[in-house]
GROMACS .gro file of N, CA, C and O in nm:
model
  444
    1UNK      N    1  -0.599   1.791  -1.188
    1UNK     CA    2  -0.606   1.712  -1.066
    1UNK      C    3  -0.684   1.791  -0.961
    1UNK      O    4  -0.661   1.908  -0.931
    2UNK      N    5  -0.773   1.717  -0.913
    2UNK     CA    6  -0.904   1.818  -0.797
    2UNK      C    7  -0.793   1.849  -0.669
    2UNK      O    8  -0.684   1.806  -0.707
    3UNK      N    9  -0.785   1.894  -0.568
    3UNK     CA   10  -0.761   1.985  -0.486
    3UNK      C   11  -0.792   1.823  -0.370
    3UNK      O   12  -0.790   1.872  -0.257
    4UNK      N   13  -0.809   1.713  -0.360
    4UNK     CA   14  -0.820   1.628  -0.240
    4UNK      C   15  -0.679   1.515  -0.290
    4UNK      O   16  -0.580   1.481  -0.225
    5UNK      N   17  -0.720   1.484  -0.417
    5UNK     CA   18  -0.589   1.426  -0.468
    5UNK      C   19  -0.413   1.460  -0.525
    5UNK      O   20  -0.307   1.399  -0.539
    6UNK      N   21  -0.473   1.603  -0.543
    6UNK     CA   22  -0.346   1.658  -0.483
    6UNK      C   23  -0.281   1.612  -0.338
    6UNK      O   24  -0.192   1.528  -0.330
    7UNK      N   25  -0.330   1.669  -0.243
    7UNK     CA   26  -0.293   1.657  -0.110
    7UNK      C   27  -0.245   1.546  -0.076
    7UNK      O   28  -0.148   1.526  -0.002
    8UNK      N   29  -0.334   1.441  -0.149
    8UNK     CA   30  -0.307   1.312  -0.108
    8UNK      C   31  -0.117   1.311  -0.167
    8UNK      O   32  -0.022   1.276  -0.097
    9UNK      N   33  -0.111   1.349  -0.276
    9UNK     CA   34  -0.017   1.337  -0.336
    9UNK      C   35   0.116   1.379  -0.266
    9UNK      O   36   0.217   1.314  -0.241
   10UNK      N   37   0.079   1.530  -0.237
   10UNK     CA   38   0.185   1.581  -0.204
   10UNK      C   39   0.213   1.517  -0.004
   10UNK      O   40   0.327   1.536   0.039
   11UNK      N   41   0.136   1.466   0.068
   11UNK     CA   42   0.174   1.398   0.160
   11UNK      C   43   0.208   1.256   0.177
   11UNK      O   44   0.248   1.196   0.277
   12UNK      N   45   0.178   1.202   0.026
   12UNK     CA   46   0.290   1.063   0.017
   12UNK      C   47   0.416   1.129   0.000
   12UNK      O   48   0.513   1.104   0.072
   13UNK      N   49   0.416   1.219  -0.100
   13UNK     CA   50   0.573   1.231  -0.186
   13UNK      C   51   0.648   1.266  -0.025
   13UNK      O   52   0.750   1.199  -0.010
   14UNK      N   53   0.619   1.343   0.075
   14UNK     CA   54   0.672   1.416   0.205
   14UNK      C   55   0.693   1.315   0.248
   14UNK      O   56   0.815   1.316   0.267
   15UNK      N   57   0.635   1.178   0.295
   15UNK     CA   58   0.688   1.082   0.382
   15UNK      C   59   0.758   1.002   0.332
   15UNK      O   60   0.847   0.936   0.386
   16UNK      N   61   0.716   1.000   0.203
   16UNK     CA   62   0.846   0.872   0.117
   16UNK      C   63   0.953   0.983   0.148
   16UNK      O   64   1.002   0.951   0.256
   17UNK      N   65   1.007   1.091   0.105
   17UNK     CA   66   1.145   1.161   0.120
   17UNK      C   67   1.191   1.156   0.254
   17UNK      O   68   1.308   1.120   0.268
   18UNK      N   69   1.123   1.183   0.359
   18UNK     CA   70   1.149   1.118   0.449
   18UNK      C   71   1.182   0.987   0.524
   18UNK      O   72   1.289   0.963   0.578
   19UNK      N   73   1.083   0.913   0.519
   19UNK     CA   74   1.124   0.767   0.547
   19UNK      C   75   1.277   0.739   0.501
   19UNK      O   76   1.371   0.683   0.559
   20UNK      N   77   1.260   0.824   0.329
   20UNK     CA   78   1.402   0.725   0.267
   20UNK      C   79   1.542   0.785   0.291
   20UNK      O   80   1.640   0.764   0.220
   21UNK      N   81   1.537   0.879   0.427
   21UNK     CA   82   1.653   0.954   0.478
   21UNK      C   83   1.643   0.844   0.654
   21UNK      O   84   1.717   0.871   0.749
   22UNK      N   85   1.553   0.743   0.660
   22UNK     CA   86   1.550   0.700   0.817
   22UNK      C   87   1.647   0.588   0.812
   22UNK      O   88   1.662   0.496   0.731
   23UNK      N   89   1.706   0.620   0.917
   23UNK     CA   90   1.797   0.482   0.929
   23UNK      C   91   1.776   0.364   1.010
   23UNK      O   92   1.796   0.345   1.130
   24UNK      N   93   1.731   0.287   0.913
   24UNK     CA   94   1.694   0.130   1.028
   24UNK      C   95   1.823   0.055   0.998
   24UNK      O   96   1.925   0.081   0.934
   25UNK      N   97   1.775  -0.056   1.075
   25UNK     CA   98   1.859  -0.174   1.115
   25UNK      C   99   1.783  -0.284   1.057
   25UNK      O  100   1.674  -0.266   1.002
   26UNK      N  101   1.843  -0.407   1.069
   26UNK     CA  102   1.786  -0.548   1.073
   26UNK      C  103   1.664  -0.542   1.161
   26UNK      O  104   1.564  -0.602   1.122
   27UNK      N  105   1.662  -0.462   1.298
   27UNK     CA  106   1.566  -0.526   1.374
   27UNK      C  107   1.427  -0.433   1.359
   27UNK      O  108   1.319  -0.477   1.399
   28UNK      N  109   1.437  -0.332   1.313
   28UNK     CA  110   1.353  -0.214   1.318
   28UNK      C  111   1.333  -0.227   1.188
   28UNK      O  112   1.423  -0.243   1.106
   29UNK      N  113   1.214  -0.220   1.162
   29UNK     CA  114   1.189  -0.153   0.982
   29UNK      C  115   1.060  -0.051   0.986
   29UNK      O  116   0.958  -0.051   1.056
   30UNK      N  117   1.102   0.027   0.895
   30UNK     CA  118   1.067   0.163   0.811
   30UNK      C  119   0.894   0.107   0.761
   30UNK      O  120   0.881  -0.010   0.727
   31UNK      N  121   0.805   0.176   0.762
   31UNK     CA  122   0.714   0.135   0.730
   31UNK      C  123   0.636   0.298   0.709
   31UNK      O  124   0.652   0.392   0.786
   32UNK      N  125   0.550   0.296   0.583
   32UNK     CA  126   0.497   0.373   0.535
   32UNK      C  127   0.329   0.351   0.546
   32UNK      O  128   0.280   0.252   0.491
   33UNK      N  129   0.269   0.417   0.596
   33UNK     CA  130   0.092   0.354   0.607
   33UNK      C  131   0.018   0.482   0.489
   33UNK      O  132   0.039   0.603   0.501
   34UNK      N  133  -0.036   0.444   0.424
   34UNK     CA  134  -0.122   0.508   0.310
   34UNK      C  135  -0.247   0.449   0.331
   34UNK      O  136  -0.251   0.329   0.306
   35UNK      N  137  -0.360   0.506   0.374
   35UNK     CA  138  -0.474   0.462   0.344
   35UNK      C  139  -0.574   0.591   0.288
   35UNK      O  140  -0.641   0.674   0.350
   36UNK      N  141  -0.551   0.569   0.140
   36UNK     CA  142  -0.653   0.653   0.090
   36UNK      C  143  -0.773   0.695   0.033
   36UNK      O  144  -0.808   0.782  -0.047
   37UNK      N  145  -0.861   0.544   0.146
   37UNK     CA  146  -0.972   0.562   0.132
   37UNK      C  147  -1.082   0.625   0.255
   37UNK      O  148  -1.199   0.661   0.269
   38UNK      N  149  -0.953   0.611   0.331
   38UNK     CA  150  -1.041   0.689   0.533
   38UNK      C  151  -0.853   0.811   0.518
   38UNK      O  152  -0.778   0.795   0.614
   39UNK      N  153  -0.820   0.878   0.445
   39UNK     CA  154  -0.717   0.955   0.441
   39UNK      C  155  -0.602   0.930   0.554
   39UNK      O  156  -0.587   1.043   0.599
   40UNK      N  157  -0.545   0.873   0.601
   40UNK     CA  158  -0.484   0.848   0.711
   40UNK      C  159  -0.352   0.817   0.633
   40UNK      O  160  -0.357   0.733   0.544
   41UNK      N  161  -0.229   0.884   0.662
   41UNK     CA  162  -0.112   0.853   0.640
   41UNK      C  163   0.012   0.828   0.732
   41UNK      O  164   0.031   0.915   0.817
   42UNK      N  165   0.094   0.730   0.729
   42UNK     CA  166   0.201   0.748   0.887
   42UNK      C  167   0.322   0.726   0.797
   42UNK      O  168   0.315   0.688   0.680
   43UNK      N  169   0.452   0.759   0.872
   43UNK     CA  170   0.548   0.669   0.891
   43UNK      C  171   0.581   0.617   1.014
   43UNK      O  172   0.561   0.687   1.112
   44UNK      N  173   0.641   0.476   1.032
   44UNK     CA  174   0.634   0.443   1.124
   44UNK      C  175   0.809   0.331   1.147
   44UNK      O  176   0.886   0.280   1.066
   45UNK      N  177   0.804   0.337   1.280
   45UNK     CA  178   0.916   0.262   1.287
   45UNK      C  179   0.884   0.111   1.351
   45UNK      O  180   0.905   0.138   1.469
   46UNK      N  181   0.860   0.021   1.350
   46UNK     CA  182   0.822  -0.127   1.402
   46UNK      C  183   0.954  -0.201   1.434
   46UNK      O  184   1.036  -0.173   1.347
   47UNK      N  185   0.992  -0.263   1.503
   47UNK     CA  186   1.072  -0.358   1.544
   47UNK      C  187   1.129  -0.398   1.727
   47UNK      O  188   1.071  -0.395   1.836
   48UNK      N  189   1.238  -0.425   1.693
   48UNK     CA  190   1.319  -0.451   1.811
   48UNK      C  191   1.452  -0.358   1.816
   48UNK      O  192   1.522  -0.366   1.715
   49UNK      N  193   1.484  -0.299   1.888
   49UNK     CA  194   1.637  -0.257   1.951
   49UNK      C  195   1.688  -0.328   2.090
   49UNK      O  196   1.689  -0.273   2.199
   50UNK      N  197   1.726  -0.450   2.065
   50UNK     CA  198   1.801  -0.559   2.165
   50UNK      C  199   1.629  -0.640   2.205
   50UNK      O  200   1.557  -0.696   2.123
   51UNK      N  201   1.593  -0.616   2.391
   51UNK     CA  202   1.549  -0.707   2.451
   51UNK      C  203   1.385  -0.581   2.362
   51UNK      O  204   1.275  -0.619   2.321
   52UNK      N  205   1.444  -0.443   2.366
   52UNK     CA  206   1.324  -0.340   2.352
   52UNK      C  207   1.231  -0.374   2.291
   52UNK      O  208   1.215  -0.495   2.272
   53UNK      N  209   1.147  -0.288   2.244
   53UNK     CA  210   1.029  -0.339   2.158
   53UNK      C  211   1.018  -0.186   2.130
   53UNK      O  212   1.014  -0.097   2.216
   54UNK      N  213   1.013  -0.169   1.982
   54UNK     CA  214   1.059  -0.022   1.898
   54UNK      C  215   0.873  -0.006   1.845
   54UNK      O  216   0.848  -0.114   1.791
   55UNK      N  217   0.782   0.055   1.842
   55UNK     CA  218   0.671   0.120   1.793
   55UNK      C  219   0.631   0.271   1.797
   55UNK      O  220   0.534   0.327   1.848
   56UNK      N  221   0.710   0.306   1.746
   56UNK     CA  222   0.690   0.457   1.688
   56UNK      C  223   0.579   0.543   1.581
   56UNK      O  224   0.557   0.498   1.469
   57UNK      N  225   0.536   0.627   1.613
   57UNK     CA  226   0.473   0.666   1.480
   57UNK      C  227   0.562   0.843   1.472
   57UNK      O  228   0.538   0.945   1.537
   58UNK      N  229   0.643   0.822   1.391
   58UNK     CA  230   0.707   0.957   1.347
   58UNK      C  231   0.625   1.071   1.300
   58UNK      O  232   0.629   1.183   1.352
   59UNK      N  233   0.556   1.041   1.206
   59UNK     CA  234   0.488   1.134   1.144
   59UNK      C  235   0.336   1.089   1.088
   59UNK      O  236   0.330   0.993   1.011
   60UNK      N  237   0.205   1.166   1.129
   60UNK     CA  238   0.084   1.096   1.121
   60UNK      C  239  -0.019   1.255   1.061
   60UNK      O  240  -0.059   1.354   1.122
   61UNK      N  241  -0.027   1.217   0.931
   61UNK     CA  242  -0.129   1.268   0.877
   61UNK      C  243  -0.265   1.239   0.832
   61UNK      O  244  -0.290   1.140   0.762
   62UNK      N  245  -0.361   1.330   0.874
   62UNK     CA  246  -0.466   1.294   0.810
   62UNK      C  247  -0.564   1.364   0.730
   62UNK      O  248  -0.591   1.463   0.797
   63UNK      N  249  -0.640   1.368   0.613
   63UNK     CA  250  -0.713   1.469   0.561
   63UNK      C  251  -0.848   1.437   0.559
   63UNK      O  252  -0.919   1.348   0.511
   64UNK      N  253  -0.868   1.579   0.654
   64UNK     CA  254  -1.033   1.524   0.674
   64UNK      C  255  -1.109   1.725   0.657
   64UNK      O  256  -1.078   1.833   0.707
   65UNK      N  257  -1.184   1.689   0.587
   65UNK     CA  258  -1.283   1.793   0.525
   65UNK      C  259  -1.213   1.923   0.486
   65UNK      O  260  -1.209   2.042   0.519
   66UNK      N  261  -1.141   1.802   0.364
   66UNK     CA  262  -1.046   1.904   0.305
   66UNK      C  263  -0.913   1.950   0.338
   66UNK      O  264  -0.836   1.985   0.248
   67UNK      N  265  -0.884   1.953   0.445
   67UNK     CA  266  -0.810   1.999   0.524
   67UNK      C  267  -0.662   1.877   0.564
   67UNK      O  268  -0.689   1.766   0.611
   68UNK      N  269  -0.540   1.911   0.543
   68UNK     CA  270  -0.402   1.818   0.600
   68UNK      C  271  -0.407   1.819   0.755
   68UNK      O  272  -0.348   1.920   0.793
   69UNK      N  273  -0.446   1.760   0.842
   69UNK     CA  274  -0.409   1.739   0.958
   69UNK      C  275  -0.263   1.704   0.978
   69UNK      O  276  -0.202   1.622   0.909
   70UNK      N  277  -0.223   1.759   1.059
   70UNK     CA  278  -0.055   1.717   1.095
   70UNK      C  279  -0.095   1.678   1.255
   70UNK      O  280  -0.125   1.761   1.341
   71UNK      N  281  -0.087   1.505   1.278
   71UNK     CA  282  -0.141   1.499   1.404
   71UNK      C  283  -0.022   1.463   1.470
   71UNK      O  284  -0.045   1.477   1.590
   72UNK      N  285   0.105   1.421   1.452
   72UNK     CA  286   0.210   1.381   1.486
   72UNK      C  287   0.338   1.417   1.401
   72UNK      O  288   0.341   1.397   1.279
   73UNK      N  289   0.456   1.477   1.479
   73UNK     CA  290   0.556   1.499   1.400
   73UNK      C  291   0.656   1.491   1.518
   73UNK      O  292   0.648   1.577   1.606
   74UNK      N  293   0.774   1.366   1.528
   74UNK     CA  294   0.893   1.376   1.631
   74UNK      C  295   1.014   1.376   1.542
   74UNK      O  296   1.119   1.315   1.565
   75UNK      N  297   0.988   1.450   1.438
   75UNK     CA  298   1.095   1.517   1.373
   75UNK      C  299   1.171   1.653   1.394
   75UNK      O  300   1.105   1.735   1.458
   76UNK      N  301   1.267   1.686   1.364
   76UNK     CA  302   1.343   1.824   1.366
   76UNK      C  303   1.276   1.892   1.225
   76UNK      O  304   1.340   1.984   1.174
   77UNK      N  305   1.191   1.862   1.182
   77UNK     CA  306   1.154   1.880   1.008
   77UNK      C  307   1.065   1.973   1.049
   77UNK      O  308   1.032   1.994   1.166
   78UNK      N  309   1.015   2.046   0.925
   78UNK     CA  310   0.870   2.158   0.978
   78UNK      C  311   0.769   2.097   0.788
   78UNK      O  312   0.762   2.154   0.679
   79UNK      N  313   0.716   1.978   0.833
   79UNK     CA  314   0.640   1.943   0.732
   79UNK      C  315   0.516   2.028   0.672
   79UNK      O  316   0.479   2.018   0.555
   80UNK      N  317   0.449   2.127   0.784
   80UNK     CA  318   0.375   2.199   0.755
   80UNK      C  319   0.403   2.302   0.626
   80UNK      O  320   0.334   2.321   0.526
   81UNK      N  321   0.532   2.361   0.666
   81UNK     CA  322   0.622   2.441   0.596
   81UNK      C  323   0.658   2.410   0.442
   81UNK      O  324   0.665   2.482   0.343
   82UNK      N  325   0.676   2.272   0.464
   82UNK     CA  326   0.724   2.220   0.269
   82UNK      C  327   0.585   2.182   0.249
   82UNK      O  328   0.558   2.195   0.130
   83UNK      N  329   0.467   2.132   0.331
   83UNK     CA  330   0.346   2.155   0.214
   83UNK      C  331   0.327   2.278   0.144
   83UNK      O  332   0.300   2.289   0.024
   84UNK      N  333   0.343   2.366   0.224
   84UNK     CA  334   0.321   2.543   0.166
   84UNK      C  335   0.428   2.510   0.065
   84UNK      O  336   0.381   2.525  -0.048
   85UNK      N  337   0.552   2.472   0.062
   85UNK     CA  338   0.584   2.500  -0.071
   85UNK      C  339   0.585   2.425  -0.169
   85UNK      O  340   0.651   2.438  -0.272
   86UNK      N  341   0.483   2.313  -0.130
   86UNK     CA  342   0.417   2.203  -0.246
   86UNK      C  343   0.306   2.254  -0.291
   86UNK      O  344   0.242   2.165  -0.346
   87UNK      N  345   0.249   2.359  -0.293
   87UNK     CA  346   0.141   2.430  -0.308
   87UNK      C  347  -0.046   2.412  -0.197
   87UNK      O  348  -0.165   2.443  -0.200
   88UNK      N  349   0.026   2.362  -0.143
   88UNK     CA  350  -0.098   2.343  -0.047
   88UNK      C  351  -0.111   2.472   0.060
   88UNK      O  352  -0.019   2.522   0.125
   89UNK      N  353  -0.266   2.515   0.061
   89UNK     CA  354  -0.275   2.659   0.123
   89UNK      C  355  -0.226   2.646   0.279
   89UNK      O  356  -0.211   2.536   0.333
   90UNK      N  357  -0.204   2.769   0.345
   90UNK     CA  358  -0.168   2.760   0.449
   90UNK      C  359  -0.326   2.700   0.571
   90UNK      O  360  -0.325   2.644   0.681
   91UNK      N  361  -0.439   2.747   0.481
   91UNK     CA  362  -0.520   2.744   0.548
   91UNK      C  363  -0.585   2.628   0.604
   91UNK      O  364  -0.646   2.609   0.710
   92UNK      N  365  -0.555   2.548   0.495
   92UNK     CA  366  -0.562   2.398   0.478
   92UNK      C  367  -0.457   2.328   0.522
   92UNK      O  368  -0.421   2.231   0.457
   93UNK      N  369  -0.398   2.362   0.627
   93UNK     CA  370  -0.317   2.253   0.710
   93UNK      C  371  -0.373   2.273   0.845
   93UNK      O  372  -0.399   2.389   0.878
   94UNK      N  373  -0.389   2.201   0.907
   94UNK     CA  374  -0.454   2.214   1.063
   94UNK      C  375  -0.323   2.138   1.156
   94UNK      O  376  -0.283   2.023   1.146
   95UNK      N  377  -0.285   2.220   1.227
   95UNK     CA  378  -0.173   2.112   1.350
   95UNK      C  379  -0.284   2.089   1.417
   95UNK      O  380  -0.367   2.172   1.452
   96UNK      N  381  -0.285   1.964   1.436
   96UNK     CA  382  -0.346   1.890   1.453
   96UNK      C  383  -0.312   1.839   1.612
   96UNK      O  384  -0.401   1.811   1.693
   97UNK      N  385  -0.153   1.832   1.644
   97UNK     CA  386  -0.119   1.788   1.744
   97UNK      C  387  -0.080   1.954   1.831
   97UNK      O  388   0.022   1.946   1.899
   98UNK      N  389  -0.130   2.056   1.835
   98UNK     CA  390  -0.190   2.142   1.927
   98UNK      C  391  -0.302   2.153   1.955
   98UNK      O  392  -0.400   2.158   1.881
   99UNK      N  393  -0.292   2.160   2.096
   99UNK     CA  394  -0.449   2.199   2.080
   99UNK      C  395  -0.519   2.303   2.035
   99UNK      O  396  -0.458   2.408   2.015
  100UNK      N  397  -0.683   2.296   2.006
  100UNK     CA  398  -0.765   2.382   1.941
  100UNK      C  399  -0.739   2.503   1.989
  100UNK      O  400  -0.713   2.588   1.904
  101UNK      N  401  -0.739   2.548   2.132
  101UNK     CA  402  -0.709   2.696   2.139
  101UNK      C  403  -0.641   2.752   2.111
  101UNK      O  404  -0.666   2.872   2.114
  102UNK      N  405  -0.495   2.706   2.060
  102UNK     CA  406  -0.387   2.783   2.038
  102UNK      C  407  -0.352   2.735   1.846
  102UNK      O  408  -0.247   2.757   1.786
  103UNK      N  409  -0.435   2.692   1.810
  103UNK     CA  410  -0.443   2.699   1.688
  103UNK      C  411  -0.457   2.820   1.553
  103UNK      O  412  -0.420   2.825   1.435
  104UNK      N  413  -0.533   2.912   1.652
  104UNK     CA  414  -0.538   3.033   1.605
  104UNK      C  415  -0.461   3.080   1.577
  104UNK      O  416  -0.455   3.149   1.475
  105UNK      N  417  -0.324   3.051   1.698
  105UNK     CA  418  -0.246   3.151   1.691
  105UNK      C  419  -0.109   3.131   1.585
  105UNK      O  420  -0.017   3.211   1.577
  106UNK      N  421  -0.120   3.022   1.519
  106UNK     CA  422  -0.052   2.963   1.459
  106UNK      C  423  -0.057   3.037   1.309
  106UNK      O  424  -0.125   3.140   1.302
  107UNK      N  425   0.016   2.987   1.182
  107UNK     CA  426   0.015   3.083   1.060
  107UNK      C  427  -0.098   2.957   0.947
  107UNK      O  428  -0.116   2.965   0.826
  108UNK      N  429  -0.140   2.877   1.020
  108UNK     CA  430  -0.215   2.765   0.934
  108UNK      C  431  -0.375   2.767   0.995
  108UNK      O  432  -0.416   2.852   1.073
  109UNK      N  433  -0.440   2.674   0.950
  109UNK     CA  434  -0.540   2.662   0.961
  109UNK      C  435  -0.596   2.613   1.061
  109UNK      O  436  -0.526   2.521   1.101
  110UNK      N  437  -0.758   2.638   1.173
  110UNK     CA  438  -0.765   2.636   1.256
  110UNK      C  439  -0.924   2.533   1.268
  110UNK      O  440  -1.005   2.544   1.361
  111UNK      N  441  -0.936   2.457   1.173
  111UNK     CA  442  -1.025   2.353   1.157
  111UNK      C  443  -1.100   2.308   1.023
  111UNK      O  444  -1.177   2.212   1.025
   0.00000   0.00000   0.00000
């Protein structure tokens, strides 16, 4: 398996295990976005809580030139962390949702 479809792989398997620990309701539903032809992956929460209007994006990955972007995470989880131990390099994850200068200083990859 080449080294892009991996990734792809191992950041479905991360959001399905996730998603399938989220707790919805009737009014809210769980929604998984895979598009793996522009690499873009979410989970997402869509619905209603009472009069509210619920649109969340929990967790938003994307892989672009090679590289796992982690552009969103409002989890207590450290997803970066279980790619490393899905075998994906450290170098090849970019947080995505810091900014570029302080990317460096981080233990992952910096573009």
């Amino acid at each position: 398996m080449d080294k892009l479809a991996k990734y792809r792989e191992c950041v479905q398997s991360l959001l399905n295990l996730y998603a399938n620990d989220d707790v919805a309701d009737g009014e809210v539903e769980v929604q998984l976005i895979f598009d793996e032809k522009r690499d873009h992956y979410q989970w997402m929460n869509v619905g209603w809580e009472g009069l509210k209007r619920v649109y969340r994006c929990i967790i938003h990955f994307d892989i672009k030139n090679g590289k796992i972007w982690l552009q969103q995470n409002l989890t207590d989880q450290n997803p970066a962390e279980e790619l490393v131990e899905m075998v994906v390099q450290r170098e090849d994850i970019v947080l995505g949702l810091q900014p570029a200068y302080k990317r460096q200083y981080t233990d992952y990859g910096v573009a």
